XYZ file of N, CA, C and O in Angstrom:
604
model
N 0.848 -1.173 0.000
C 0.000 0.000 0.000
C 0.891 1.233 0.000
O 1.939 1.251 0.643
N 0.482 2.237 -0.684
C 1.226 3.487 -0.694
C 1.220 4.092 0.706
O 0.403 3.743 1.548
N 2.126 5.011 0.945
C 2.211 5.647 2.249
C 0.908 6.365 2.562
O 0.450 7.205 1.801
N 0.300 5.996 3.672
C -0.935 6.636 4.098
C -0.660 7.996 4.713
O -1.412 8.936 4.541
N 0.422 8.065 5.458
C 0.669 9.261 6.255
C 2.103 9.223 6.758
O 2.645 8.166 7.008
N 2.683 10.379 6.888
C 4.023 10.476 7.453
C 3.992 11.518 8.550
O 3.460 12.606 8.355
N 4.534 11.183 9.700
C 4.535 12.112 10.822
C 5.878 12.067 11.517
O 6.446 11.003 11.704
N 6.374 13.228 11.876
C 7.635 13.280 12.592
C 7.575 14.217 13.798
O 8.578 14.447 14.441
N 6.422 14.757 14.091
C 6.206 15.653 15.228
C 6.992 16.954 15.112
O 7.247 17.618 16.089
N 7.370 17.304 13.874
C 8.093 18.555 13.638
C 7.206 19.633 13.023
O 7.452 20.807 13.215
N 6.204 19.238 12.245
C 5.407 20.227 11.521
C 3.933 20.070 11.859
O 3.547 19.231 12.650
N 3.104 20.872 11.239
C 1.670 20.821 11.497
C 1.314 21.657 12.707
O 2.156 22.303 13.325
N 0.055 21.672 13.059
C -0.426 22.471 14.179
C 0.271 22.051 15.466
O 0.096 20.943 15.953
N 1.069 22.931 15.987
C 1.780 22.643 17.229
C 2.795 21.522 17.101
O 3.263 20.989 18.085
N 3.141 21.128 15.870
C 4.129 20.079 15.660
C 3.580 18.671 15.768
O 4.323 17.707 15.682
N 2.285 18.534 15.943
C 1.713 17.198 16.125
C 1.391 16.513 14.809
O 0.971 15.370 14.788
N 1.545 17.160 13.678
C 1.325 16.590 12.354
C -0.027 15.873 12.251
O -0.124 14.792 11.702
N -1.042 16.461 12.835
C -2.374 15.881 12.746
C -2.722 14.882 13.838
O -3.864 14.469 13.959
N -1.746 14.462 14.624
C -2.018 13.545 15.725
C -2.599 14.319 16.898
O -2.273 15.476 17.105
N -3.476 13.674 17.634
C -4.061 14.334 18.800
C -3.895 13.454 20.029
O -3.933 12.225 19.957
N -3.709 14.125 21.123
C -3.625 13.475 22.417
C -5.069 13.277 22.867
O -5.782 14.241 23.097
N -5.537 12.043 22.929
C -6.933 11.774 23.258
C -7.154 12.073 24.739
O -6.555 11.449 25.601
N -7.995 13.049 24.996
C -8.257 13.441 26.377
C -9.665 13.014 26.775
O -10.561 13.011 25.952
N -9.809 12.642 28.022
C -11.122 12.256 28.518
C -11.363 10.764 28.480
O -12.121 10.232 29.266
N -10.717 10.063 27.532
C -10.890 8.606 27.467
C -9.608 7.886 27.861
O -9.563 6.674 27.856
N -8.571 8.668 28.174
C -7.345 8.047 28.668
C -7.002 8.651 30.024
O -7.703 9.524 30.519
N -5.941 8.171 30.627
C -5.591 8.572 31.994
C -4.387 9.506 32.072
O -4.227 10.236 33.036
N -3.520 9.453 31.067
C -2.271 10.197 31.061
C -2.090 10.792 29.670
O -2.531 10.220 28.685
N -1.399 11.923 29.603
C -1.191 12.582 28.317
C 0.157 12.237 27.697
O 1.137 11.996 28.398
N 0.184 12.238 26.364
C 1.428 12.199 25.624
C 1.994 13.613 25.676
O 1.256 14.595 25.607
N 3.309 13.725 25.748
C 3.968 15.015 25.847
C 4.963 15.140 24.695
O 5.769 14.225 24.463
N 4.894 16.261 23.976
C 5.832 16.520 22.883
C 7.050 17.235 23.461
O 6.919 18.203 24.196
N 8.248 16.757 23.109
C 9.467 17.320 23.680
C 10.623 17.241 22.692
O 10.540 16.521 21.694
N 11.688 17.964 22.997
C 12.930 17.852 22.233
C 13.995 17.134 23.034
O 14.971 16.675 22.485
N 13.808 17.055 24.333
C 14.841 16.487 25.177
C 14.201 15.937 26.439
O 13.598 16.662 27.199
N 14.345 14.651 26.666
C 13.681 13.994 27.781
C 14.614 13.729 28.957
O 14.239 13.058 29.892
N 15.833 14.232 28.908
C 16.777 13.951 29.994
C 16.281 14.506 31.322
O 16.445 13.882 32.357
N 15.629 15.676 31.294
C 15.143 16.271 32.543
C 14.163 15.349 33.256
O 14.084 15.330 34.472
N 13.426 14.573 32.484
C 12.466 13.648 33.066
C 13.195 12.399 33.578
O 12.718 11.706 34.450
N 14.367 12.125 33.018
C 15.152 10.980 33.463
C 14.783 9.682 32.784
O 15.238 8.623 33.175
N 13.969 9.749 31.766
C 13.548 8.545 31.057
C 13.619 8.783 29.562
O 13.475 9.884 29.087
N 13.811 7.729 28.835
C 13.754 7.816 27.386
C 15.008 8.401 26.762
O 15.934 8.819 27.445
N 15.018 8.430 25.447
C 16.173 8.925 24.704
C 16.395 10.424 24.941
O 15.468 11.157 25.246
N 17.611 10.872 24.739
C 17.914 12.289 24.909
C 17.716 13.064 23.614
O 17.930 14.268 23.584
N 17.326 12.383 22.545
C 17.103 13.038 21.252
C 16.057 12.263 20.462
O 15.744 11.121 20.773
N 15.532 12.908 19.420
C 14.527 12.249 18.584
C 15.205 11.357 17.551
O 16.419 11.420 17.353
N 14.412 10.543 16.874
C 14.964 9.652 15.863
C 15.120 10.337 14.519
O 16.041 10.050 13.766
N 14.228 11.262 14.185
C 14.227 11.890 12.862
C 15.511 12.670 12.595
O 16.172 12.455 11.586
N 15.867 13.572 13.468
C 17.073 14.382 13.293
C 18.290 13.783 13.992
O 19.414 14.110 13.654
N 18.058 12.976 14.999
C 19.164 12.367 15.724
C 19.922 13.345 16.601
O 21.063 13.121 16.950
N 19.255 14.452 16.947
C 19.878 15.418 17.857
C 18.781 16.102 18.670
O 17.598 15.820 18.492
N 19.171 17.002 19.550
C 18.190 17.593 20.461
C 17.324 18.675 19.826
O 16.479 19.251 20.501
N 17.476 18.934 18.518
C 16.605 19.926 17.879
C 15.295 19.305 17.393
O 14.330 20.015 17.125
N 15.245 17.985 17.264
C 14.039 17.312 16.803
C 13.094 16.994 17.944
O 13.467 17.008 19.115
N 11.837 16.699 17.594
C 10.799 16.426 18.588
C 10.351 14.967 18.553
O 10.409 14.320 17.513
N 9.867 14.508 19.677
C 9.189 13.219 19.774
C 8.170 13.320 20.895
O 8.119 14.317 21.604
N 7.319 12.304 21.007
C 6.322 12.306 22.078
C 6.625 11.158 23.028
O 7.165 10.124 22.627
N 6.273 11.363 24.287
C 6.503 10.337 25.293
C 5.399 10.412 26.337
O 4.643 11.373 26.397
N 5.336 9.386 27.142
C 4.397 9.324 28.257
C 5.218 9.266 29.528
O 6.119 8.431 29.657
N 4.905 10.129 30.474
C 5.557 10.082 31.769
C 4.921 8.948 32.557
O 3.775 9.032 32.979
N 5.658 7.864 32.721
C 5.091 6.657 33.343
C 4.703 6.855 34.799
O 4.019 6.020 35.370
N 5.107 7.963 35.399
C 4.688 8.221 36.778
C 3.164 8.326 36.874
O 2.581 8.019 37.908
N 2.518 8.724 35.786
C 1.057 8.804 35.771
C 0.381 7.470 35.564
O -0.825 7.330 35.738
N 1.152 6.464 35.182
C 0.600 5.127 34.929
C 0.813 4.257 36.156
O 1.551 3.289 36.125
N 0.145 4.612 37.222
C 0.384 3.954 38.508
C -0.384 2.661 38.704
O -0.138 1.940 39.643
N -1.328 2.365 37.830
C -2.039 1.089 37.960
C -2.102 0.393 36.609
O -1.880 0.997 35.572
N -2.414 -0.866 36.637
C -2.362 -1.721 35.457
C -3.264 -1.239 34.325
O -2.887 -1.306 33.171
N -4.430 -0.755 34.605
C -5.389 -0.423 33.559
C -5.349 1.025 33.082
O -6.248 1.460 32.383
N -4.321 1.779 33.425
C -4.219 3.158 32.959
C -3.528 3.200 31.602
O -2.684 2.368 31.296
N -3.911 4.206 30.793
C -3.357 4.294 29.439
C -3.257 5.747 28.984
O -3.962 6.613 29.475
N -2.371 5.963 28.027
C -2.266 7.223 27.296
C -2.562 6.886 25.841
O -2.057 5.887 25.320
N -3.385 7.679 25.172
C -3.804 7.359 23.808
C -3.447 8.514 22.870
O -3.812 9.652 23.118
N -2.745 8.174 21.800
C -2.385 9.124 20.753
C -3.111 8.686 19.494
O -2.971 7.543 19.057
N -3.907 9.584 18.917
C -4.768 9.259 17.776
C -4.244 9.904 16.507
O -3.899 11.082 16.502
N -4.223 9.152 15.418
C -3.810 9.685 14.122
C -4.953 10.478 13.503
O -6.116 10.328 13.897
N -4.629 11.283 12.497
C -5.716 11.863 11.705
C -6.403 10.733 10.931
O -5.890 9.603 10.891
N -7.524 11.006 10.321
C -8.208 10.010 9.500
C -7.359 9.761 8.258
O -7.020 10.690 7.527
N -6.967 8.515 8.051
C -6.084 8.145 6.947
C -6.885 7.448 5.865
O -7.744 6.619 6.156
N -6.595 7.774 4.611
C -7.305 7.169 3.485
C -6.395 6.167 2.795
O -5.289 6.506 2.383
N -6.875 4.941 2.685
C -6.092 3.860 2.073
C -6.521 3.648 0.631
O -7.627 4.032 0.231
N -5.672 3.002 -0.137
C -5.984 2.626 -1.500
C -6.906 1.413 -1.442
O -6.514 0.361 -0.951
N -8.148 1.528 -1.940
C -9.101 0.413 -1.817
C -8.695 -0.848 -2.578
O -9.204 -1.924 -2.312
N -7.748 -0.745 -3.513
C -7.321 -1.936 -4.263
C -6.310 -2.772 -3.484
O -5.978 -3.872 -3.888
N -5.814 -2.256 -2.365
C -4.856 -2.997 -1.558
C -5.383 -3.114 -0.138
O -5.679 -2.121 0.501
N -5.498 -4.337 0.346
C -6.086 -4.570 1.664
C -5.097 -4.398 2.809
O -5.492 -4.125 3.923
N -3.810 -4.588 2.563
C -2.827 -4.543 3.632
C -1.879 -3.370 3.470
O -1.411 -3.088 2.372
N -1.618 -2.694 4.552
C -0.647 -1.610 4.615
C 0.199 -1.825 5.853
O -0.102 -2.670 6.682
N 1.236 -1.030 5.995
C 2.071 -1.090 7.191
C 2.256 0.305 7.738
O 2.241 1.276 6.994
N 2.439 0.382 9.037
C 2.838 1.633 9.666
C 4.222 1.378 10.263
O 4.451 0.348 10.901
N 5.142 2.288 9.989
C 6.519 2.176 10.454
C 6.766 3.286 11.457
O 6.381 4.435 11.220
N 7.444 2.970 12.544
C 7.669 3.966 13.581
C 8.849 3.537 14.440
O 9.325 2.404 14.355
N 9.322 4.459 15.241
C 10.391 4.181 16.198
C 9.843 4.401 17.593
O 9.059 5.319 17.823
N 10.249 3.550 18.523
C 9.693 3.597 19.869
C 10.763 3.229 20.891
O 11.841 2.731 20.547
N 10.436 3.457 22.142
C 11.322 3.135 23.246
C 10.454 2.865 24.462
O 9.601 3.676 24.792
N 10.623 1.731 25.084
C 9.961 1.437 26.360
C 11.088 1.146 27.339
O 11.713 0.094 27.278
N 11.359 2.094 28.208
C 12.512 1.965 29.104
C 12.147 1.344 30.447
O 12.932 0.660 31.057
N 10.974 1.587 30.928
C 10.606 1.161 32.271
C 9.914 -0.199 32.215
O 8.926 -0.376 31.512
N 10.409 -1.165 32.960
C 9.800 -2.497 32.987
C 8.355 -2.469 33.472
O 7.542 -3.301 33.101
N 8.019 -1.488 34.292
C 6.663 -1.395 34.819
C 5.723 -0.653 33.873
O 4.554 -0.498 34.164
N 6.238 -0.204 32.736
C 5.429 0.611 31.826
C 4.296 -0.174 31.181
O 3.370 0.412 30.655
N 4.363 -1.481 31.209
C 3.289 -2.261 30.612
C 3.564 -2.541 29.154
O 4.513 -3.224 28.831
N 2.746 -1.968 28.262
C 2.859 -2.288 26.847
C 2.611 -1.051 25.994
O 2.015 -0.078 26.435
N 3.080 -1.138 24.769
C 2.749 -0.170 23.730
C 2.052 -0.952 22.642
O 2.548 -2.012 22.227
N 0.910 -0.460 22.194
C 0.190 -1.159 21.132
C -0.317 -0.179 20.098
O -0.521 0.996 20.390
N -0.473 -0.703 18.882
C -1.064 0.062 17.781
C -2.411 -0.577 17.485
O -2.499 -1.774 17.220
N -3.440 0.248 17.551
C -4.820 -0.200 17.320
C -5.340 0.500 16.067
O -5.073 1.682 15.858
N -6.111 -0.212 15.244
C -6.773 0.420 14.099
C -8.272 0.377 14.310
O -8.815 -0.586 14.866
N -8.930 1.435 13.857
C -10.388 1.494 13.870
C -10.821 2.078 12.524
O -10.417 3.186 12.161
N -11.620 1.320 11.773
C -12.122 1.795 10.485
C -13.147 2.899 10.707
O -13.890 2.887 11.696
N -13.177 3.862 9.796
C -14.134 4.960 9.883
C -15.556 4.409 9.958
O -15.925 3.509 9.212
N -16.343 4.905 10.900
C -17.721 4.477 11.058
C -17.884 3.207 11.874
O -18.986 2.707 12.041
N -16.775 2.677 12.386
C -16.831 1.443 13.157
C -16.388 1.718 14.591
O -15.696 2.688 14.869
N -16.788 0.851 15.489
C -16.304 0.924 16.867
C -15.405 -0.270 17.188
O -14.885 -0.380 18.289
N -15.216 -1.146 16.213
C -14.416 -2.352 16.408
C -12.934 -1.992 16.347
O -12.465 -1.399 15.374
N -12.217 -2.342 17.400
C -10.788 -2.093 17.461
C -10.037 -3.353 17.055
O -10.392 -4.454 17.458
N -8.988 -3.154 16.261
C -8.164 -4.273 15.841
C -6.717 -4.001 16.256
O -6.142 -2.992 15.853
N -6.147 -4.879 17.078
C -4.762 -4.704 17.508
C -3.843 -5.124 16.366
O -3.851 -6.272 15.934
N -3.019 -4.177 15.904
C -2.109 -4.446 14.794
C -0.707 -4.803 15.264
O 0.049 -5.452 14.540
N -0.356 -4.382 16.495
C 1.016 -4.568 16.965
C 1.035 -4.340 18.469
O 0.306 -3.493 18.982
N 1.881 -5.070 19.193
C 2.037 -4.847 20.630
C 3.436 -5.288 21.070
O 3.976 -6.256 20.538
N 4.014 -4.535 22.009
C 5.266 -4.917 22.660
C 5.099 -4.676 24.156
O 4.543 -3.659 24.572
N 5.611 -5.605 24.951
C 5.486 -5.506 26.408
C 6.862 -5.477 27.050
O 7.808 -6.055 26.530
N 6.924 -4.842 28.220
C 8.166 -4.797 28.978
C 9.195 -3.884 28.370
O 8.928 -3.134 27.444
N 10.400 -3.952 28.907
C 11.470 -3.061 28.477
C 11.843 -3.319 27.027
O 12.062 -4.454 26.635
N 11.909 -2.267 26.227
C 12.218 -2.358 24.805
C 13.102 -1.173 24.427
O 12.660 -0.247 23.765
N 14.334 -1.172 24.846
C 15.217 -0.060 24.493
C 16.547 -0.603 23.987
O 16.874 -1.759 24.202
N 17.277 0.234 23.283
C 18.569 -0.135 22.731
C 19.604 0.882 23.180
O 19.278 1.882 23.813
N 20.844 0.663 22.792
C 21.899 1.608 23.167
C 21.669 2.979 22.534
O 22.081 3.992 23.084
N 21.013 3.033 21.392
C 20.708 4.322 20.758
C 19.409 4.905 21.293
O 19.079 6.046 21.021
N 18.651 4.105 22.023
C 17.407 4.586 22.596
C 16.166 4.255 21.784
O 15.073 4.266 22.306
N 16.317 3.946 20.508
C 15.140 3.727 19.653
C 15.128 2.327 19.066
O 16.158 1.791 18.692
N 13.934 1.768 18.955
C 13.718 0.487 18.261
C 12.772 0.747 17.101
O 11.882 1.572 17.189
N 12.946 -0.006 16.038
C 12.095 0.100 14.857
C 10.868 -0.781 15.045
O 10.990 -1.929 15.472
N 9.702 -0.234 14.736
C 8.469 -1.011 14.807
C 7.733 -0.970 13.484
O 7.756 0.043 12.786
N 7.120 -2.077 13.129
C 6.302 -2.140 11.917
C 5.034 -2.920 12.235
O 5.098 -4.062 12.667
N 3.904 -2.272 12.037
C 2.614 -2.922 12.273
C 1.928 -3.147 10.936
O 1.761 -2.212 10.155
N 1.550 -4.396 10.679
C 0.787 -4.714 9.464
C -0.670 -4.398 9.729
O -1.252 -4.884 10.703
N -1.250 -3.576 8.892
C -2.640 -3.174 9.059
C -3.510 -3.977 8.116
O -3.346 -3.910 6.905
N -4.399 -4.751 8.657
C -5.346 -5.545 7.860
C -6.603 -4.702 7.696
O -7.466 -4.684 8.569
N -6.675 -3.989 6.595
C -7.757 -3.031 6.411
C -9.014 -3.643 5.810
O -10.090 -3.069 5.926
N -8.893 -4.774 5.148
C -10.069 -5.371 4.517
C -10.656 -4.408 3.495
O -9.944 -3.885 2.654
N -11.927 -4.112 3.606
C -12.574 -3.205 2.665
C -12.574 -1.756 3.147
O -13.068 -0.878 2.460
N -12.031 -1.514 4.315
C -12.017 -0.151 4.851
C -11.106 0.735 4.001
O -10.024 0.332 3.616
N -11.570 1.916 3.688
C -10.746 2.855 2.942
C -10.275 4.006 3.826
O -9.367 4.738 3.467
N -10.900 4.175 4.995
C -10.470 5.202 5.928
C -10.318 4.583 7.317
O -11.174 3.825 7.748
N -9.222 4.932 7.952
C -8.898 4.296 9.230
C -8.161 5.299 10.127
O -7.531 6.228 9.638
N -8.291 5.102 11.412
C -7.492 5.859 12.387
C -6.594 4.882 13.124
O -6.958 3.732 13.366
N -5.416 5.362 13.463
C -4.481 4.591 14.265
C -4.502 5.152 15.671
O -4.613 6.365 15.862
N -4.372 4.291 16.629
C -4.283 4.698 18.035
C -3.044 4.040 18.620
O -2.908 2.815 18.580
N -2.138 4.857 19.125
C -0.980 4.355 19.859
C -1.354 4.435 21.325
O -1.690 5.500 21.831
N -1.314 3.307 22.009
C -1.760 3.244 23.406
C -0.792 2.430 24.229
O -0.303 1.418 23.822
């Protein structure tokens, strides 16, 4: 499938490139930053630029004090090519805290309430550079418009 969307948290309204921090249905907010050292967690730079001038989003795990708490980041509505049922989303991530639980990518087709888990990682997931590559295969079926949720 052709690229549905590209986001690097550098451009767009407030640098979110169309992504929104879902409020009211989650427990903790995603935070956009250039440098996470002050928080003491996560990489000291973004993946796109590889230095402290670039931005990325993170969740302060101090707010995730119980098992069922979550932070939700929602994509803009993405339009897929109807002739191709499968697409992929590529991203870089870091899970530094063993107690952080999991990171998952969920898809929801426009007009539907059915959530489909496309990808999940649990426990500590960090490297010496701070970032790991993730790829989620999206099984879109007949859906031509979909939203992604990083939770």
